[in-house]
Amino acid sequence: MKKSVLITGSGSGIGKSIAAKLAQDGFNIVAHYNRNKAGAEETLKIAEKSGSQGRLLHFDVTDHDVCKEKLINDITANGAYYGVVCNAGIAIDQPFPAMKSDDWDRVIRTNLDGFYNVLNPLTMPMVQARQGGRIVTIASVSGIMGNRGQVNYSAAKAGIIGATKALALELAKRKITVNCVAPGLIETSMVTIEDPTMKEIVKMIPMKRAGKPEEVAGLVSYLFSDAAAYVTRQVISINGGLI
């Protein structure tokens, strides 16, 4: 029987590529979305071409009560997940002195509170299933080194890194690995490589290019593999040598 993996924010970009790759690896994909239903449906179709018998799951990661209800209902009906990829997130960039409180709150609630809201209801079912498991969080180079105009985003992603490391300690003896992938500049719909600001960032990258979502997906695929069973509590950067 195939194992199920929940991927939040699976409707586009990195999340979509991760879902496609894990489906190729033999997992059933639970494709989460909030607003991008069409994108999540496309992701599921791609996964199904690889033999995945997945499903869609809709909720807002900032809403604790709704997250808990939707997730508990899903695992009651279909069983505990083997793995979770916490990918859903947003960025609202602004110099800190001009940053509105709402922009701070939205980024923290989506990126950092989403960690708790998604993983808290799922942890004990994964433990009780006694099948081990994989949890991968998606942070950012911004959470490691900080980034101009991203004080809110850097704070949220740094928080995810700390939370990931702590959760890894709690779940290690249960054979559930918990790791963090920290991408640098990746080509997605959120990034316009031809933008002058992006061109300047590319100049700072030793490999002189942005990464591809498929490259991030490849790293997540490794962390879900049997070969990575002894890898936990790690923050793995994928940034072309930027740091």
Short mmCIF file of C-alpha atoms in Angstrom, two decimals:
data_model
loop_
_atom_site.label_atom_id
_atom_site.label_comp_id
_atom_site.label_asym_id
_atom_site.label_seq_id
_atom_site.Cartn_x
_atom_site.Cartn_y
_atom_site.Cartn_z
CA MET A 1 0.00 0.00 0.00
CA LYS A 2 1.35 3.41 -0.98
CA LYS A 3 2.12 5.91 1.74
CA SER A 4 0.45 9.33 1.73
CA VAL A 5 2.21 12.68 1.84
CA LEU A 6 0.55 16.03 2.50
CA ILE A 7 2.07 18.99 0.68
CA THR A 8 0.82 22.42 1.65
CA GLY A 9 0.77 25.14 -0.97
CA SER A 10 0.89 22.57 -3.75
CA GLY A 11 -0.83 24.62 -6.44
CA SER A 12 2.25 26.19 -8.00
CA GLY A 13 6.01 26.64 -7.96
CA ILE A 14 8.06 24.64 -5.50
CA GLY A 15 5.05 22.87 -3.99
CA LYS A 16 3.85 21.63 -7.36
CA SER A 17 7.31 20.34 -8.28
CA ILE A 18 7.66 18.56 -4.94
CA ALA A 19 4.29 16.88 -5.41
CA ALA A 20 5.20 15.73 -8.91
CA LYS A 21 8.53 14.31 -7.77
CA LEU A 22 7.17 12.51 -4.71
CA ALA A 23 4.42 11.01 -6.86
CA GLN A 24 7.14 9.68 -9.16
CA ASP A 25 8.80 8.24 -6.05
CA GLY A 26 5.68 6.20 -5.32
CA PHE A 27 3.78 8.28 -2.77
CA ASN A 28 0.10 9.16 -2.80
CA ILE A 29 -0.17 12.95 -2.86
CA VAL A 30 -2.56 14.97 -0.72
CA ALA A 31 -2.51 18.31 -2.49
CA HIS A 32 -3.39 21.23 -0.24
CA TYR A 33 -4.51 24.63 -1.45
CA ASN A 34 -6.12 27.75 -0.07
CA ARG A 35 -6.94 30.03 -3.01
CA ASN A 36 -5.36 28.26 -5.99
CA LYS A 37 -7.79 25.38 -6.52
CA ALA A 38 -7.11 25.19 -10.26
CA GLY A 39 -3.38 24.89 -9.63
CA ALA A 40 -3.88 22.16 -7.03
CA GLU A 41 -6.15 20.25 -9.40
CA GLU A 42 -3.44 20.42 -12.06
CA THR A 43 -0.87 19.22 -9.52
CA LEU A 44 -3.08 16.26 -8.67
CA LYS A 45 -3.49 15.36 -12.35
CA ILE A 46 0.30 15.40 -12.77
CA ALA A 47 0.67 13.17 -9.71
CA GLU A 48 -1.97 10.76 -10.98
CA LYS A 49 0.00 10.25 -14.18
CA SER A 50 2.69 8.71 -11.96
CA GLY A 51 0.17 6.37 -10.35
CA SER A 52 -0.60 8.49 -7.29
CA GLN A 53 -4.07 8.01 -5.84
CA GLY A 54 -4.22 11.37 -4.15
CA ARG A 55 -6.82 13.93 -3.20
CA LEU A 56 -7.30 17.65 -2.69
CA LEU A 57 -7.48 19.30 0.69
CA HIS A 58 -8.64 22.90 1.15
CA PHE A 59 -7.97 25.10 4.18
CA ASP A 60 -6.25 28.31 5.26
CA VAL A 61 -3.03 27.49 7.13
CA THR A 62 -3.49 30.60 9.30
CA ASP A 63 -6.75 29.28 10.79
CA HIS A 64 -5.90 26.88 13.59
CA ASP A 65 -9.40 25.53 14.19
CA VAL A 66 -10.16 24.92 10.52
CA CYS A 67 -6.75 23.29 9.97
CA LYS A 68 -7.32 20.92 12.85
CA GLU A 69 -10.82 20.01 11.74
CA LYS A 70 -9.92 19.40 8.08
CA LEU A 71 -6.76 17.44 8.87
CA ILE A 72 -8.28 15.24 11.57
CA ASN A 73 -11.27 14.49 9.33
CA ASP A 74 -8.96 13.53 6.48
CA ILE A 75 -6.78 11.17 8.49
CA THR A 76 -9.85 9.65 10.17
CA ALA A 77 -11.17 8.80 6.72
CA ASN A 78 -7.89 7.84 5.04
CA GLY A 79 -5.33 7.06 7.74
CA ALA A 80 -2.29 8.92 9.04
CA TYR A 81 0.14 10.56 6.65
CA TYR A 82 3.60 9.09 6.29
CA GLY A 83 5.00 12.50 5.50
CA VAL A 84 4.30 16.22 5.42
CA VAL A 85 5.94 19.00 3.43
CA CYS A 86 5.21 22.41 4.96
CA ASN A 87 5.61 24.55 1.87
CA ALA A 88 2.77 27.11 2.02
CA GLY A 89 4.05 30.63 2.57
CA ILE A 90 3.95 34.25 1.47
CA ALA A 91 6.34 37.17 1.24
CA ILE A 92 5.36 40.83 1.57
CA ASP A 93 8.58 42.81 1.18
CA GLN A 94 8.99 46.32 2.55
CA PRO A 95 11.76 48.27 4.31
CA PHE A 96 11.20 47.79 8.02
CA PRO A 97 10.49 51.44 8.92
CA ALA A 98 7.70 51.48 6.33
CA MET A 99 6.36 48.01 7.14
CA LYS A 100 2.70 47.97 8.14
CA SER A 101 1.65 45.88 11.10
CA ASP A 102 -0.72 43.91 8.88
CA ASP A 103 2.16 42.96 6.57
CA TRP A 104 4.12 41.71 9.57
CA ASP A 105 1.15 39.75 10.92
CA ARG A 106 0.19 38.15 7.59
CA VAL A 107 3.71 36.88 6.91
CA ILE A 108 4.23 35.56 10.44
CA ARG A 109 0.80 33.93 10.58
CA THR A 110 1.10 32.22 7.20
CA ASN A 111 4.71 31.08 7.40
CA LEU A 112 5.32 30.48 11.10
CA ASP A 113 1.88 29.92 12.61
CA GLY A 114 1.22 27.61 9.66
CA PHE A 115 3.95 25.32 11.00
CA TYR A 116 2.01 24.82 14.23
CA ASN A 117 -1.44 24.78 12.68
CA VAL A 118 -0.56 22.04 10.19
CA LEU A 119 1.85 19.87 12.15
CA ASN A 120 0.29 19.97 15.60
CA PRO A 121 -2.79 17.91 14.65
CA LEU A 122 -0.72 15.46 12.60
CA THR A 123 2.18 14.60 14.89
CA MET A 124 0.44 12.12 17.24
CA PRO A 125 -1.34 10.25 14.41
CA MET A 126 2.06 9.82 12.71
CA VAL A 127 3.56 8.53 15.96
CA GLN A 128 0.63 6.20 16.64
CA ALA A 129 0.85 4.75 13.12
CA ARG A 130 4.27 3.30 14.07
CA GLN A 131 5.53 3.48 10.49
CA GLY A 132 8.16 6.15 10.94
CA GLY A 133 7.81 9.16 8.70
CA ARG A 134 9.21 12.27 7.12
CA ILE A 135 8.56 15.94 7.82
CA VAL A 136 10.20 18.58 5.65
CA THR A 137 9.74 22.30 6.19
CA ILE A 138 10.59 24.87 3.55
CA ALA A 139 12.45 27.84 4.98
CA SER A 140 14.68 30.24 3.03
CA VAL A 141 18.16 31.64 2.79
CA SER A 142 16.52 34.74 4.30
CA GLY A 143 15.95 32.84 7.52
CA ILE A 144 19.64 32.01 7.75
CA MET A 145 21.35 35.25 6.74
CA GLY A 146 18.55 37.83 6.81
CA ASN A 147 17.64 39.88 3.79
CA ARG A 148 17.08 43.57 3.17
CA GLY A 149 13.39 44.43 2.95
CA GLN A 150 12.39 41.06 4.43
CA VAL A 151 12.52 41.52 8.18
CA ASN A 152 9.10 39.87 8.54
CA TYR A 153 9.90 37.03 6.14
CA SER A 154 13.36 36.48 7.65
CA ALA A 155 11.87 36.35 11.14
CA ALA A 156 9.24 33.81 10.10
CA LYS A 157 11.68 31.56 8.26
CA ALA A 158 14.24 31.72 11.08
CA GLY A 159 11.44 30.68 13.44
CA ILE A 160 10.64 27.71 11.21
CA ILE A 161 14.28 26.64 11.35
CA GLY A 162 14.28 26.69 15.16
CA ALA A 163 10.94 24.91 15.39
CA THR A 164 12.07 22.25 12.92
CA LYS A 165 15.20 21.48 14.92
CA ALA A 166 13.25 21.21 18.18
CA LEU A 167 10.56 18.97 16.68
CA ALA A 168 13.27 16.74 15.23
CA LEU A 169 14.53 16.06 18.75
CA GLU A 170 11.07 15.11 19.96
CA LEU A 171 10.35 12.71 17.09
CA ALA A 172 13.75 11.13 16.46
CA LYS A 173 13.14 8.04 18.60
CA ARG A 174 9.89 7.48 16.69
CA LYS A 175 11.86 7.15 13.45
CA ILE A 176 10.23 10.30 12.10
CA THR A 177 12.86 12.56 10.57
CA VAL A 178 12.32 16.33 10.58
CA ASN A 179 14.45 18.47 8.30
CA CYS A 180 14.42 21.93 6.79
CA VAL A 181 15.20 22.87 3.20
CA ALA A 182 16.33 26.47 2.76
CA PRO A 183 16.17 27.60 -0.89
CA GLY A 184 17.81 30.68 -2.25
CA LEU A 185 16.56 32.46 -5.36
CA ILE A 186 14.29 30.02 -7.20
CA GLU A 187 12.46 30.63 -10.48
CA THR A 188 8.73 30.67 -9.66
CA SER A 189 5.73 32.78 -10.55
CA MET A 190 6.65 35.01 -7.58
CA VAL A 191 10.07 35.82 -9.05
CA THR A 192 10.73 37.82 -12.22
CA ILE A 193 14.33 37.06 -13.14
CA GLU A 194 14.46 39.95 -15.63
CA ASP A 195 13.59 42.45 -12.91
CA PRO A 196 16.61 44.75 -12.25
CA THR A 197 16.62 43.85 -8.56
CA MET A 198 16.66 40.14 -9.37
CA LYS A 199 19.47 40.63 -11.86
CA GLU A 200 21.55 42.18 -9.10
CA ILE A 201 20.82 39.23 -6.81
CA VAL A 202 21.84 36.77 -9.53
CA LYS A 203 25.19 38.55 -9.78
CA MET A 204 25.80 37.71 -6.12
CA ILE A 205 25.21 33.98 -6.68
CA PRO A 206 28.43 32.11 -7.44
CA MET A 207 26.63 29.90 -9.97
CA LYS A 208 25.25 33.05 -11.67
CA ARG A 209 21.72 31.74 -12.04
CA ALA A 210 18.53 31.17 -10.13
CA GLY A 211 17.58 27.68 -9.07
CA LYS A 212 14.69 25.66 -10.45
CA PRO A 213 11.75 24.27 -8.47
CA GLU A 214 12.66 20.81 -9.74
CA GLU A 215 16.06 21.11 -8.04
CA VAL A 216 14.41 21.86 -4.70
CA ALA A 217 12.05 18.94 -5.30
CA GLY A 218 15.03 16.66 -5.87
CA LEU A 219 16.42 17.54 -2.46
CA VAL A 220 13.07 16.91 -0.77
CA SER A 221 12.85 13.60 -2.63
CA TYR A 222 16.16 12.56 -1.10
CA LEU A 223 14.97 13.47 2.40
CA PHE A 224 11.92 11.24 1.86
CA SER A 225 14.02 8.32 0.63
CA ASP A 226 15.20 5.32 2.63
CA ALA A 227 18.76 6.55 2.06
CA ALA A 228 18.01 9.58 4.26
CA ALA A 229 16.71 7.60 7.25
CA TYR A 230 19.62 8.81 9.42
CA VAL A 231 19.31 12.47 8.39
CA THR A 232 17.31 14.57 10.84
CA ARG A 233 17.44 18.00 12.55
CA GLN A 234 19.28 19.44 9.55
CA VAL A 235 18.92 22.70 7.62
CA ILE A 236 20.01 22.04 4.05
CA SER A 237 20.59 25.06 1.85
CA ILE A 238 20.08 25.00 -1.90
CA ASN A 239 21.20 28.39 -3.18
CA GLY A 240 23.92 28.08 -5.79
CA GLY A 241 26.63 28.89 -3.27
CA LEU A 242 25.12 32.20 -2.11
CA ILE A 243 26.03 31.39 1.50
#
